mmCIF file of C-alpha atoms and ligand atoms in Angstrom:
data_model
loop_
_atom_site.group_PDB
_atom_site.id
_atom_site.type_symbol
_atom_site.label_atom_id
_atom_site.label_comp_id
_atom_site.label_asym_id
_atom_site.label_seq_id
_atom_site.Cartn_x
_atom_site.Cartn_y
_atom_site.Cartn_z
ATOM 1 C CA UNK A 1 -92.689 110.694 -65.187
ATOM 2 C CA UNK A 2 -94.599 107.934 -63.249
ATOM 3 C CA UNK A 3 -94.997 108.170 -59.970
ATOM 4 C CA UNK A 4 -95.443 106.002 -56.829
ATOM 5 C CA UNK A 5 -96.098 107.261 -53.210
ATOM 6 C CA UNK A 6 -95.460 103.978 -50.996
ATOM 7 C CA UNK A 7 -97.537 104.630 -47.742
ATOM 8 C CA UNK A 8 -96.836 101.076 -45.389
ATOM 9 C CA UNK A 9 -93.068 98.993 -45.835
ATOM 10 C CA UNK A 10 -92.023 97.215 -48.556
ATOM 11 C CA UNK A 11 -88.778 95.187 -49.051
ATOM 12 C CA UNK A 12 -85.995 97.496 -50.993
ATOM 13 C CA UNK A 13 -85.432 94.826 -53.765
ATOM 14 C CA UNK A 14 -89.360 96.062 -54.689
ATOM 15 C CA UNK A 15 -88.328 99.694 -54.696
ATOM 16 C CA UNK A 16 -86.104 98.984 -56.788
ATOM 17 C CA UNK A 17 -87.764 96.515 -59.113
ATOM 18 C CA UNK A 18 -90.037 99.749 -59.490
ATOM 19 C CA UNK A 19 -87.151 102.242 -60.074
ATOM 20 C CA UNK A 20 -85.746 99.899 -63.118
ATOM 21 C CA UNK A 21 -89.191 99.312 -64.457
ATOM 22 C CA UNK A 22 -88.960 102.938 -65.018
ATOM 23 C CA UNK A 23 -91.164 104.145 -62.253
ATOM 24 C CA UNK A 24 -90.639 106.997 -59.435
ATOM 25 C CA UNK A 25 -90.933 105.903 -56.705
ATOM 26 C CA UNK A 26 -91.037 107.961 -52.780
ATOM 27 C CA UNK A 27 -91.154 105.940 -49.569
ATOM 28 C CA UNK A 28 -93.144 107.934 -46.738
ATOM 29 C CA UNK A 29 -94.364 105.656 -44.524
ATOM 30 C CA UNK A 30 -94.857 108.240 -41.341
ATOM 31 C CA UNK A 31 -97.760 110.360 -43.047
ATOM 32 C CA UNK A 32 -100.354 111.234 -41.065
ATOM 33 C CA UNK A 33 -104.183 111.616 -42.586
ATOM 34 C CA UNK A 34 -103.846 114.671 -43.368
ATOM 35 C CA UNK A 35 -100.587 114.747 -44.283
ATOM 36 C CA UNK A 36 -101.645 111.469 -47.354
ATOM 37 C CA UNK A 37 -104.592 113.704 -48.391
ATOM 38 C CA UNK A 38 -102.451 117.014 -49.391
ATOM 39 C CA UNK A 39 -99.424 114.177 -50.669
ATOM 40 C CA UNK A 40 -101.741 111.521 -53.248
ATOM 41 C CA UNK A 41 -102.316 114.621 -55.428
ATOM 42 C CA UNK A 42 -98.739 114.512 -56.772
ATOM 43 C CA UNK A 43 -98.702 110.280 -57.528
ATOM 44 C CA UNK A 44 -100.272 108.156 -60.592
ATOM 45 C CA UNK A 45 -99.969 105.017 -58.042
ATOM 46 C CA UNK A 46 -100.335 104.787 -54.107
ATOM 47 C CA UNK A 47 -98.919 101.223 -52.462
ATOM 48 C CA UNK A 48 -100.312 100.358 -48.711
ATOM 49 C CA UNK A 49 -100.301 97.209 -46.652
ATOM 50 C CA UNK A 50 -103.034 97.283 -43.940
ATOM 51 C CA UNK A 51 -101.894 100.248 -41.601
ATOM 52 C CA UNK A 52 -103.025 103.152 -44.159
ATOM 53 C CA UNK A 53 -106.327 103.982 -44.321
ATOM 54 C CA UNK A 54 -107.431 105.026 -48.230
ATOM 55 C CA UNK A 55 -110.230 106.688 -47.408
ATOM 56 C CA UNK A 56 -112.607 109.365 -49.547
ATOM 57 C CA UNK A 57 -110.887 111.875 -48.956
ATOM 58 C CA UNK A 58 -107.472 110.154 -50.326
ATOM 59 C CA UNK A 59 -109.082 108.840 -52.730
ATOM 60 C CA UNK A 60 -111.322 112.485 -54.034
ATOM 61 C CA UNK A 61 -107.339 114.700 -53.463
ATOM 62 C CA UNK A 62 -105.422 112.220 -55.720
ATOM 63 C CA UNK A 63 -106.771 113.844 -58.929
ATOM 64 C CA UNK A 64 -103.617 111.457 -61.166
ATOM 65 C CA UNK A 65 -103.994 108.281 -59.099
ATOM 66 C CA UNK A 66 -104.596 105.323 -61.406
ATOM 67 C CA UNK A 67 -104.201 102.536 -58.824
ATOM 68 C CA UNK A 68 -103.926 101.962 -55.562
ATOM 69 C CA UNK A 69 -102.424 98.774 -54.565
ATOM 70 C CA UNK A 70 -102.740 96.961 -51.526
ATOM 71 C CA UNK A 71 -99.776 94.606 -50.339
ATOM 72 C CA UNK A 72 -101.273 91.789 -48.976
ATOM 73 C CA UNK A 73 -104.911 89.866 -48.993
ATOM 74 C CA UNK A 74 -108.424 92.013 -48.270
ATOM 75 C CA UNK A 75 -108.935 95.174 -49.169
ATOM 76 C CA UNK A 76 -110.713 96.337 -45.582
ATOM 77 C CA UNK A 77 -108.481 99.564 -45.409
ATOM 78 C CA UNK A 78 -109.635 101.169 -48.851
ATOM 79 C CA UNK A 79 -113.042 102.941 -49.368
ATOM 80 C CA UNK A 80 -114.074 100.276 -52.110
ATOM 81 C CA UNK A 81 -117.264 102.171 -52.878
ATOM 82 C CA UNK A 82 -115.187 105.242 -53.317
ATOM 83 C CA UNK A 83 -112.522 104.055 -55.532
ATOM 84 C CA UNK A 84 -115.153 102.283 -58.058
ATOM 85 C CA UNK A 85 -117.042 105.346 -58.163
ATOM 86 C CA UNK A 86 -114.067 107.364 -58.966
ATOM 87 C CA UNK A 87 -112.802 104.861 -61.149
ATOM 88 C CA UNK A 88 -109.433 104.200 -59.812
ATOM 89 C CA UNK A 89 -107.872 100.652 -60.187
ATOM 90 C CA UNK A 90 -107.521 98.226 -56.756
ATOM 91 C CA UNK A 91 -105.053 95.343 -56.702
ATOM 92 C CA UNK A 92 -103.954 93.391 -53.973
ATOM 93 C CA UNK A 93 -101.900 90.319 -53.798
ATOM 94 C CA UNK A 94 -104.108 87.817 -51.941
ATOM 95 C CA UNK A 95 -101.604 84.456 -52.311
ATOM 96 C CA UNK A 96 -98.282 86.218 -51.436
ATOM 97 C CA UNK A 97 -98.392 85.601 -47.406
ATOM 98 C CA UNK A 98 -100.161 82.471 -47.459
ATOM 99 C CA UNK A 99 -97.077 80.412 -46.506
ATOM 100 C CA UNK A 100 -96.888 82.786 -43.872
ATOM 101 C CA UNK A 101 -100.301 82.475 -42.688
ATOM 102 C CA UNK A 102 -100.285 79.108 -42.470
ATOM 103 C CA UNK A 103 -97.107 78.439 -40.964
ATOM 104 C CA UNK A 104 -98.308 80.703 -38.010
ATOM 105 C CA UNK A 105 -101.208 78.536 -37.759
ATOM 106 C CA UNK A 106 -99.186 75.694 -36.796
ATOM 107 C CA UNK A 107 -97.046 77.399 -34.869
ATOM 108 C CA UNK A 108 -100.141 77.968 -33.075
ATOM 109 C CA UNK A 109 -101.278 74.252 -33.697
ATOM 110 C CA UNK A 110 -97.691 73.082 -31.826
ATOM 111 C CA UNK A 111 -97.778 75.761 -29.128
ATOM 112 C CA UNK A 112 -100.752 74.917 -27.313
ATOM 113 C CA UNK A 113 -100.279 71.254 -27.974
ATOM 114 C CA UNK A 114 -97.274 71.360 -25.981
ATOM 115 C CA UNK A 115 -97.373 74.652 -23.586
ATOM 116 C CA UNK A 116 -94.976 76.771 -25.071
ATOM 117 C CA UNK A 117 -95.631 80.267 -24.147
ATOM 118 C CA UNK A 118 -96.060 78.479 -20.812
ATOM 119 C CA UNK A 119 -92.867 77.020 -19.899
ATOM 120 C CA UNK A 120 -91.079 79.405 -21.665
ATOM 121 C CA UNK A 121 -92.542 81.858 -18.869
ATOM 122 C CA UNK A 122 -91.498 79.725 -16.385
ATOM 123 C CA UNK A 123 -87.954 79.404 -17.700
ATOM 124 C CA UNK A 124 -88.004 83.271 -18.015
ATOM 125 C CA UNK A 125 -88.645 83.167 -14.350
ATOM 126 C CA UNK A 126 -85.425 80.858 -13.876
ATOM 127 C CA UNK A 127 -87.652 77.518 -13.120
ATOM 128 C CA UNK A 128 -87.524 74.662 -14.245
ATOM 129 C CA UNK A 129 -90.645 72.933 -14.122
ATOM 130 C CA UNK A 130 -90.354 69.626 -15.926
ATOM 131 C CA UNK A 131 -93.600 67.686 -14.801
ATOM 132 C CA UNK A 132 -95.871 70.496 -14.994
ATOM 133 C CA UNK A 133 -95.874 70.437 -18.229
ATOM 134 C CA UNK A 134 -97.236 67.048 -20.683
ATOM 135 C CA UNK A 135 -98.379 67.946 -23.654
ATOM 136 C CA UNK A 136 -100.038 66.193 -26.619
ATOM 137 C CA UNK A 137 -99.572 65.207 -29.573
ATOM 138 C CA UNK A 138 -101.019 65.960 -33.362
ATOM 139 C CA UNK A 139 -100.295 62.594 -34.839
ATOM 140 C CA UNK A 140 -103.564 60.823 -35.935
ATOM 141 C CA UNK A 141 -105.690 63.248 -34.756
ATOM 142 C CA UNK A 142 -108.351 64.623 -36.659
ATOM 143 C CA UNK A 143 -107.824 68.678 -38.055
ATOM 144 C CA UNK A 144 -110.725 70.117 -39.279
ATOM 145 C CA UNK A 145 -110.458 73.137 -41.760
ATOM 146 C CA UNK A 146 -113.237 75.969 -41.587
ATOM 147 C CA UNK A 147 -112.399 77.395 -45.122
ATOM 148 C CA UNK A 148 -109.924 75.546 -47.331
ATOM 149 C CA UNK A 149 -109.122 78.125 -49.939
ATOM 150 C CA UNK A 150 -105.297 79.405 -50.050
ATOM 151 C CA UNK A 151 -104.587 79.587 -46.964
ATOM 152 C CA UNK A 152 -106.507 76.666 -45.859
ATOM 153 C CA UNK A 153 -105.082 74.533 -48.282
ATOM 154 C CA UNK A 154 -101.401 75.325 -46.925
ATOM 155 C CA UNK A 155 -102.188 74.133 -43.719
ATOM 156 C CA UNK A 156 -104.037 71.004 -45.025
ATOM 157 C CA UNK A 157 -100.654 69.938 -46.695
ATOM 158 C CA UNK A 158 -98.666 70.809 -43.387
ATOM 159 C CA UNK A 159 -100.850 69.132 -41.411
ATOM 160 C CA UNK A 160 -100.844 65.796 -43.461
ATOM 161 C CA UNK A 161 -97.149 66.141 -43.002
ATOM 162 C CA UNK A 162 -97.530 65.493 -39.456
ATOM 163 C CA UNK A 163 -99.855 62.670 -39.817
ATOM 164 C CA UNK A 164 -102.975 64.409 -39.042
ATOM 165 C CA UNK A 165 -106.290 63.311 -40.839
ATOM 166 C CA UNK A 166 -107.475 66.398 -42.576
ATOM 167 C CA UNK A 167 -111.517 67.259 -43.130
ATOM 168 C CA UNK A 168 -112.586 70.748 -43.866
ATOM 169 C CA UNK A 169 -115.843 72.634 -44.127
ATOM 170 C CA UNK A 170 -116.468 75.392 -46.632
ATOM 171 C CA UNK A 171 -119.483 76.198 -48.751
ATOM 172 C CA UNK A 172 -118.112 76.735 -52.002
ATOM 173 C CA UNK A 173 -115.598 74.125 -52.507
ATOM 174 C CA UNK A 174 -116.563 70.763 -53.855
ATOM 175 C CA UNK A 175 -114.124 67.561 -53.028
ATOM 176 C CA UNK A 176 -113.366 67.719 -56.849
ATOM 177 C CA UNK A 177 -111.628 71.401 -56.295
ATOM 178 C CA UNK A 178 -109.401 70.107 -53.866
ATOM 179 C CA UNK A 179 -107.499 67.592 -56.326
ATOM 180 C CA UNK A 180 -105.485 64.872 -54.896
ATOM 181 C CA UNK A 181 -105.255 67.019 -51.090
ATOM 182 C CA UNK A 182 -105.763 64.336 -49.056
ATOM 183 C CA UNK A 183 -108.689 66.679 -47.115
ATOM 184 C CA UNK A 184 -112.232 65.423 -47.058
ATOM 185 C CA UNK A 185 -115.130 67.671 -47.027
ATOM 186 C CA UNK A 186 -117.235 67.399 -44.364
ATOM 187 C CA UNK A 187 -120.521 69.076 -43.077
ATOM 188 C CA UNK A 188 -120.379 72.454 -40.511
ATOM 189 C CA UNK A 189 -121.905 69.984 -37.709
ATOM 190 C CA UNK A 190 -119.440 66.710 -38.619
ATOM 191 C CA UNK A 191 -116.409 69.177 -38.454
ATOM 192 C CA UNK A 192 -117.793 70.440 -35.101
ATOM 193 C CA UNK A 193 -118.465 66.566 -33.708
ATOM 194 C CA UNK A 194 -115.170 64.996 -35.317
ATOM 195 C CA UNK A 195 -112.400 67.601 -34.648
ATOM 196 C CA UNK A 196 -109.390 67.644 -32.463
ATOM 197 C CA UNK A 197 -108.326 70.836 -33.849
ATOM 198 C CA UNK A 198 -110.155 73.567 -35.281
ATOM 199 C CA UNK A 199 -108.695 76.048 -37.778
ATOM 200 C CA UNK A 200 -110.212 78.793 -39.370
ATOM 201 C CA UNK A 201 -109.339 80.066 -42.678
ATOM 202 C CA UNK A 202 -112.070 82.331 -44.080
ATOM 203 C CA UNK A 203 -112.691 85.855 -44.579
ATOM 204 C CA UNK A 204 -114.752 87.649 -42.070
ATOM 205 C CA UNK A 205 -118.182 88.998 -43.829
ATOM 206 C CA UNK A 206 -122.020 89.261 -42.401
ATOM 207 C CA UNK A 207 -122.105 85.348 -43.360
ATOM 208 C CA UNK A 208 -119.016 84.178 -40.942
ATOM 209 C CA UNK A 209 -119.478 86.631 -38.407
ATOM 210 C CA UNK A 210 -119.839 85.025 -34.972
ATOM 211 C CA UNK A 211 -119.812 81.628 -36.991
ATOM 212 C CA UNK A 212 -118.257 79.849 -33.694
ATOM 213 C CA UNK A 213 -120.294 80.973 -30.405
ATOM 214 C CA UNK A 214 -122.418 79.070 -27.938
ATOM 215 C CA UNK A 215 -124.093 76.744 -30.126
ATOM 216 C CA UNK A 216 -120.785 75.888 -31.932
ATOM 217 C CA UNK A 217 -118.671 75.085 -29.119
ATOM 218 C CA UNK A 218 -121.463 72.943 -27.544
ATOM 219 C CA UNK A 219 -121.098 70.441 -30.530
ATOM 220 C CA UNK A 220 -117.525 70.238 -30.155
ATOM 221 C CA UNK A 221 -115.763 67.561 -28.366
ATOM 222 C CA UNK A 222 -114.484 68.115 -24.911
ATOM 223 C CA UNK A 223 -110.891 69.495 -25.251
ATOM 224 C CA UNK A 224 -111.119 70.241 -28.261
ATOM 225 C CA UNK A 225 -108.028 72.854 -29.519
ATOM 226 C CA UNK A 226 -108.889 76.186 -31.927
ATOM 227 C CA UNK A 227 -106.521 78.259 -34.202
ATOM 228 C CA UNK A 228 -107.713 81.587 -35.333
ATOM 229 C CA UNK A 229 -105.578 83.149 -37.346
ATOM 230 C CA UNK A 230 -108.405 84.322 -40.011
ATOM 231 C CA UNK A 231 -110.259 87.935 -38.752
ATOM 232 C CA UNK A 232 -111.529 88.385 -34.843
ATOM 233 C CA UNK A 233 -115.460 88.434 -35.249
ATOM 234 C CA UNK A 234 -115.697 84.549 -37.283
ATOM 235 C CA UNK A 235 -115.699 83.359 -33.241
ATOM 236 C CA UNK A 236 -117.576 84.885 -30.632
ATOM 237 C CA UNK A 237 -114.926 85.623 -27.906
ATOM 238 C CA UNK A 238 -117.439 86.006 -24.908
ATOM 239 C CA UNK A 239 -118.120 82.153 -26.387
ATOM 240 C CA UNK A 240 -114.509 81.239 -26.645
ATOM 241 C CA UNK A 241 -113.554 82.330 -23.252
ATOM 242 C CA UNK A 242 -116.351 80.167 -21.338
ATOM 243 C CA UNK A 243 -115.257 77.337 -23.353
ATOM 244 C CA UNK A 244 -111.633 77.704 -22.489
ATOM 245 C CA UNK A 245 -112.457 78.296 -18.981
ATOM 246 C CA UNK A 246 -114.667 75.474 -18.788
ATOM 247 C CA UNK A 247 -112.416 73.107 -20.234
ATOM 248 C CA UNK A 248 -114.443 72.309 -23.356
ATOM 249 C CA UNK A 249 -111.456 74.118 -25.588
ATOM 250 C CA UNK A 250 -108.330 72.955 -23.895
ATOM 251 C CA UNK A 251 -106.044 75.488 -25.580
ATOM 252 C CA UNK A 252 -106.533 78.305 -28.159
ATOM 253 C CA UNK A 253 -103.756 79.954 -30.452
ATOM 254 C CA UNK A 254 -105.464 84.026 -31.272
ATOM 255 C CA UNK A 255 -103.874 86.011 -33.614
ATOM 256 C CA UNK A 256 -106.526 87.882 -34.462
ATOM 257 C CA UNK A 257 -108.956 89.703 -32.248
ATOM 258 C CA UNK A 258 -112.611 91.028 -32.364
ATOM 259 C CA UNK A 259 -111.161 94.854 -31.379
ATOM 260 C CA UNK A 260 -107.553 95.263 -32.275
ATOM 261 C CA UNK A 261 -105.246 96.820 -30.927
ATOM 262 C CA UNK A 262 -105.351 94.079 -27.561
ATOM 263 C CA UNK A 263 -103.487 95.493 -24.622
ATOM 264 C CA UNK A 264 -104.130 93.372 -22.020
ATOM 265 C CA UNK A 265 -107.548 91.454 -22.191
ATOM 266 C CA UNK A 266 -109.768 88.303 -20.430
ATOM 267 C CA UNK A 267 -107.760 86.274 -22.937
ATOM 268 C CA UNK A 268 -103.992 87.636 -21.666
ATOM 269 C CA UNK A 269 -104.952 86.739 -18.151
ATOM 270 C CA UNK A 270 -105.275 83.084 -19.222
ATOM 271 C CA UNK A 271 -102.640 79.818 -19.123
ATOM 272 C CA UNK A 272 -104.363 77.666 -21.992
ATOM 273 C CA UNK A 273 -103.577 80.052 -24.531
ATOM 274 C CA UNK A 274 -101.119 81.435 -27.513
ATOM 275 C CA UNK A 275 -101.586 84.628 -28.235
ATOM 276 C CA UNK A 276 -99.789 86.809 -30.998
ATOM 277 C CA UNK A 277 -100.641 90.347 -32.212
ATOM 278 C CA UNK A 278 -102.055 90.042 -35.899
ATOM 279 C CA UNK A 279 -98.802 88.610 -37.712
ATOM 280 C CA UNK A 280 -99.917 86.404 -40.035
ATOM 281 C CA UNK A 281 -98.749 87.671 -42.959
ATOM 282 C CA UNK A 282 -95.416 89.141 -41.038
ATOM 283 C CA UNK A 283 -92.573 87.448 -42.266
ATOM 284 C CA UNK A 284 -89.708 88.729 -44.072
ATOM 285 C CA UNK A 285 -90.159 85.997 -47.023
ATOM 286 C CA UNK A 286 -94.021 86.732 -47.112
ATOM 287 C CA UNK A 287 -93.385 90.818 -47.191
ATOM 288 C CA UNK A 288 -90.710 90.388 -49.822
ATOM 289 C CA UNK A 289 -92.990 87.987 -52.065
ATOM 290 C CA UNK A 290 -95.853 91.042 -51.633
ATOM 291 C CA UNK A 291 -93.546 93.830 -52.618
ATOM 292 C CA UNK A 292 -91.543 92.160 -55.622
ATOM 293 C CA UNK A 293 -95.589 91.267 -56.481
ATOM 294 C CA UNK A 294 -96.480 94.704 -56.468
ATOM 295 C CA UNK A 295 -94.069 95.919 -58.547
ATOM 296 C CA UNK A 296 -94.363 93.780 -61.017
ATOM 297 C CA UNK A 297 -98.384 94.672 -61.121
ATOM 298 C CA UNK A 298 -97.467 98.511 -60.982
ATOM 299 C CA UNK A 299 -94.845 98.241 -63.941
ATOM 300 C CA UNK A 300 -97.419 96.061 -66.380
ATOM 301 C CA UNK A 301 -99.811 98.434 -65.179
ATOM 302 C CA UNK A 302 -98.135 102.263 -65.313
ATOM 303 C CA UNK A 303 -94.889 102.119 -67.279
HETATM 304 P P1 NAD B 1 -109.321 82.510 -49.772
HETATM 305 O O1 NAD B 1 -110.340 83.389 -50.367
HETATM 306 O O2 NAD B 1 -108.330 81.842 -50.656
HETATM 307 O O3 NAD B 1 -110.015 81.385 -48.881
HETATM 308 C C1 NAD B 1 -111.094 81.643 -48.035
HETATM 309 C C2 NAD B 1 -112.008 80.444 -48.067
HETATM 310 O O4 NAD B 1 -113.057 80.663 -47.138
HETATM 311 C C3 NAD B 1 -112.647 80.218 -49.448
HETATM 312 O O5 NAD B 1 -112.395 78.917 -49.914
HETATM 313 C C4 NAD B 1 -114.124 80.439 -49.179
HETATM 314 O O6 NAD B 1 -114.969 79.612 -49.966
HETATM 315 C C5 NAD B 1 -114.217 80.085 -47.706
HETATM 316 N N1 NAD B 1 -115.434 80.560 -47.076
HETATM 317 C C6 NAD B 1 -116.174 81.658 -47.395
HETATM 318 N N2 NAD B 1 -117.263 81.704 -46.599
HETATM 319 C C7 NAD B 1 -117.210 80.626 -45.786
HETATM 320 C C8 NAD B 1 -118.042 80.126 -44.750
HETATM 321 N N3 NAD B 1 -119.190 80.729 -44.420
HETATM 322 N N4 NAD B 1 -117.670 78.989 -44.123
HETATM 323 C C9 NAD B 1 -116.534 78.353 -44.449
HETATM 324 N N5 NAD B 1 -115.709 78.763 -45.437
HETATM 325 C C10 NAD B 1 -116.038 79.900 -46.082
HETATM 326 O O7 NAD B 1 -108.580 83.413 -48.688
HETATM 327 P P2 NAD B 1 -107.170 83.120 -47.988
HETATM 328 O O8 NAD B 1 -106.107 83.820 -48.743
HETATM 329 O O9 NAD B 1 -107.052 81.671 -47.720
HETATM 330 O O10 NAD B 1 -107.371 83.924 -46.639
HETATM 331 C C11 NAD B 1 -108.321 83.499 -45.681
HETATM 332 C C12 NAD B 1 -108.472 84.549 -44.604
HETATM 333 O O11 NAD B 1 -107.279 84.644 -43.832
HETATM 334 C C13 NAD B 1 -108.637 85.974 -45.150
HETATM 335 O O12 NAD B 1 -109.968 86.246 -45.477
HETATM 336 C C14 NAD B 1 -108.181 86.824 -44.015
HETATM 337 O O13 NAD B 1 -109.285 87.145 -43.216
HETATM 338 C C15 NAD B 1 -107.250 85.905 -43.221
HETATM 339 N N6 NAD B 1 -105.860 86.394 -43.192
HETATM 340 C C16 NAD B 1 -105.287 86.614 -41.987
HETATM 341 C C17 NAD B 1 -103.978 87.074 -41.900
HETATM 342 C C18 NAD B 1 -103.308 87.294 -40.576
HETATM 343 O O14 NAD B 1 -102.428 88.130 -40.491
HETATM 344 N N7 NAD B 1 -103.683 86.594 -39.544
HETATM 345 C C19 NAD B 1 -103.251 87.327 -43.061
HETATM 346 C C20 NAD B 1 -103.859 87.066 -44.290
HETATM 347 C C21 NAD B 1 -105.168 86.604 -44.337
#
């Protein structure tokens, strides 16, 4: 008998893809720590999204475990140095929520072109405030990309949708990698001079960390509009939030936030902003595409 221990939610329909594949599988998605650590010792295969730590200790008590697979792109919540050394298999499914991803990001993009989370406040408090709000529009303006690699590339082709002109920075993609996306790549400082919009789409590592802050912003245009909906430390928030009081950033869309969990922060207490608690890859069509993913890599893999 094979068996699975599935830590975080995954759609049913994978559960089951797992059970016909010939796999046993349990669903306990409340275990504590502890509670993992005494568990793993019984499975061949562990599945988590990002809430479940696999730490050492996981990783040294399940004795059977072949893989561990991680719903979802990064591997951030599994002890990567542990699980080489003790030779376990890691697989993740990076491209499953990039739809999601970058669908968020302009949802973002619209939001704080045209006040959203602002006048639906004031509606919620029964006004109706029809002048205050004039928004603007993305039509020929000018997007520019900080990493165009899945994700980026999803938002490219939404964005030329709306008639946006699309130019994107990233280090290790040449114009010839993008095809025939109509995205041209541009230097860091051009992006910074030439945008309207700024999204970024790239991991967070020693190279991007802090990759926006003072310096950044300063080359930006004034009013200039930001999406983050990659990892909190690529932008310097201390940076972010002069520049959004000042004016230099009109608006900002956050999903992602230098210390998660945010409960109340400098950024809640402002009116330029769209905020949204990590849920990028959150949709029911992006968590279903990562589970039926999963099983499919746990059945080639175990049964
Ligand atoms: P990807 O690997 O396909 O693309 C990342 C791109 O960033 C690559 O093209 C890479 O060359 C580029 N890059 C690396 N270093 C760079 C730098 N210094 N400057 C500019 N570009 C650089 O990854 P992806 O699937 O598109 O995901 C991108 C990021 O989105 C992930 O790393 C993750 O942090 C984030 N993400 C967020 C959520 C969410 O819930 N908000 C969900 C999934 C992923």
């Amino acid at each position: 008998m094979v068996r699975v221990l599935v830590c975080d939610p995954v759609a049913k329909e994978a559960v089951e893809k797992m059970e016909k594949g010939g796999l046993t599988v349990d669903v306990k998605t409340e275990l504590t720590p502890e509670e993992l650590v005494a568990t793993v010792g019984d499975y061949d295969a562990i599945i988590v999204r990002s809430a479940t730590k696999v730490t050492k200790d996981v990783i040294e008590a399940g004795k059977k475990l072949k893989v561990i697979a991680r719903g979802g792109v990064g591997l951030d919540n599994i002890d990567m140095d542990a699980a080489n050394a003790a030779g376990k298999t890691v697989i993740n499914t990076p491209a499953a929520s990039s739809v999601s991803v970058a669908e968020l990001a302009m949802a973002h993009m619209l939001a704080i072109s045209r006040d959203i989370p602002q006048a639906n406040a004031t509606m919620a408090a029964s006004k109706w405030e029809k002048k205050k709000f004039k928004g603007v529009e993305l039509f020929k303006k000018t997007l520019g990309i900080i990493g165009i690699g899945r994700i980026g590339q999803e938002v490219a082709k939404r964005a030329l949708a709306f008639e946006m002109t699309v130019i994107a920075y990233d280090p290790y993609v040449t114009q010839a990698m993008l095809g025939k996306l109509n995205v041209k790549i541009v230097s860091f400082d051009e992006l910074l001079q030439k945008s309207d919009y700024i999204t970024l789409h790239m991991p967070h590592n020693e190279e991007t960390h802090y990759l926006l802050a003072e310096d950044e912003f300063a080359k930006m245009k004034k009013g200039v509009r930001l999406v983050n909906c990659s990892r909190g430390g690529v932008v310097k928030e201390a940076a972010l939030l002069e520049a959004l009081k000042s004016g230099k950033v009109a608006s900002a869309g956050i999903d992602v936030f230098e210390n998660e969990p945010v409960k109340g922060n400098e950024f809640t207490s402002l009116t330029n902003v769209s905020l949204s608690p990590h849920i990028g890859a959150s949709t029911v069509d992006g968590q279903f595409r990562v589970g039926i993913e999963v099983a499919e890599k746990l059945i080639e893999l175990l049964a």
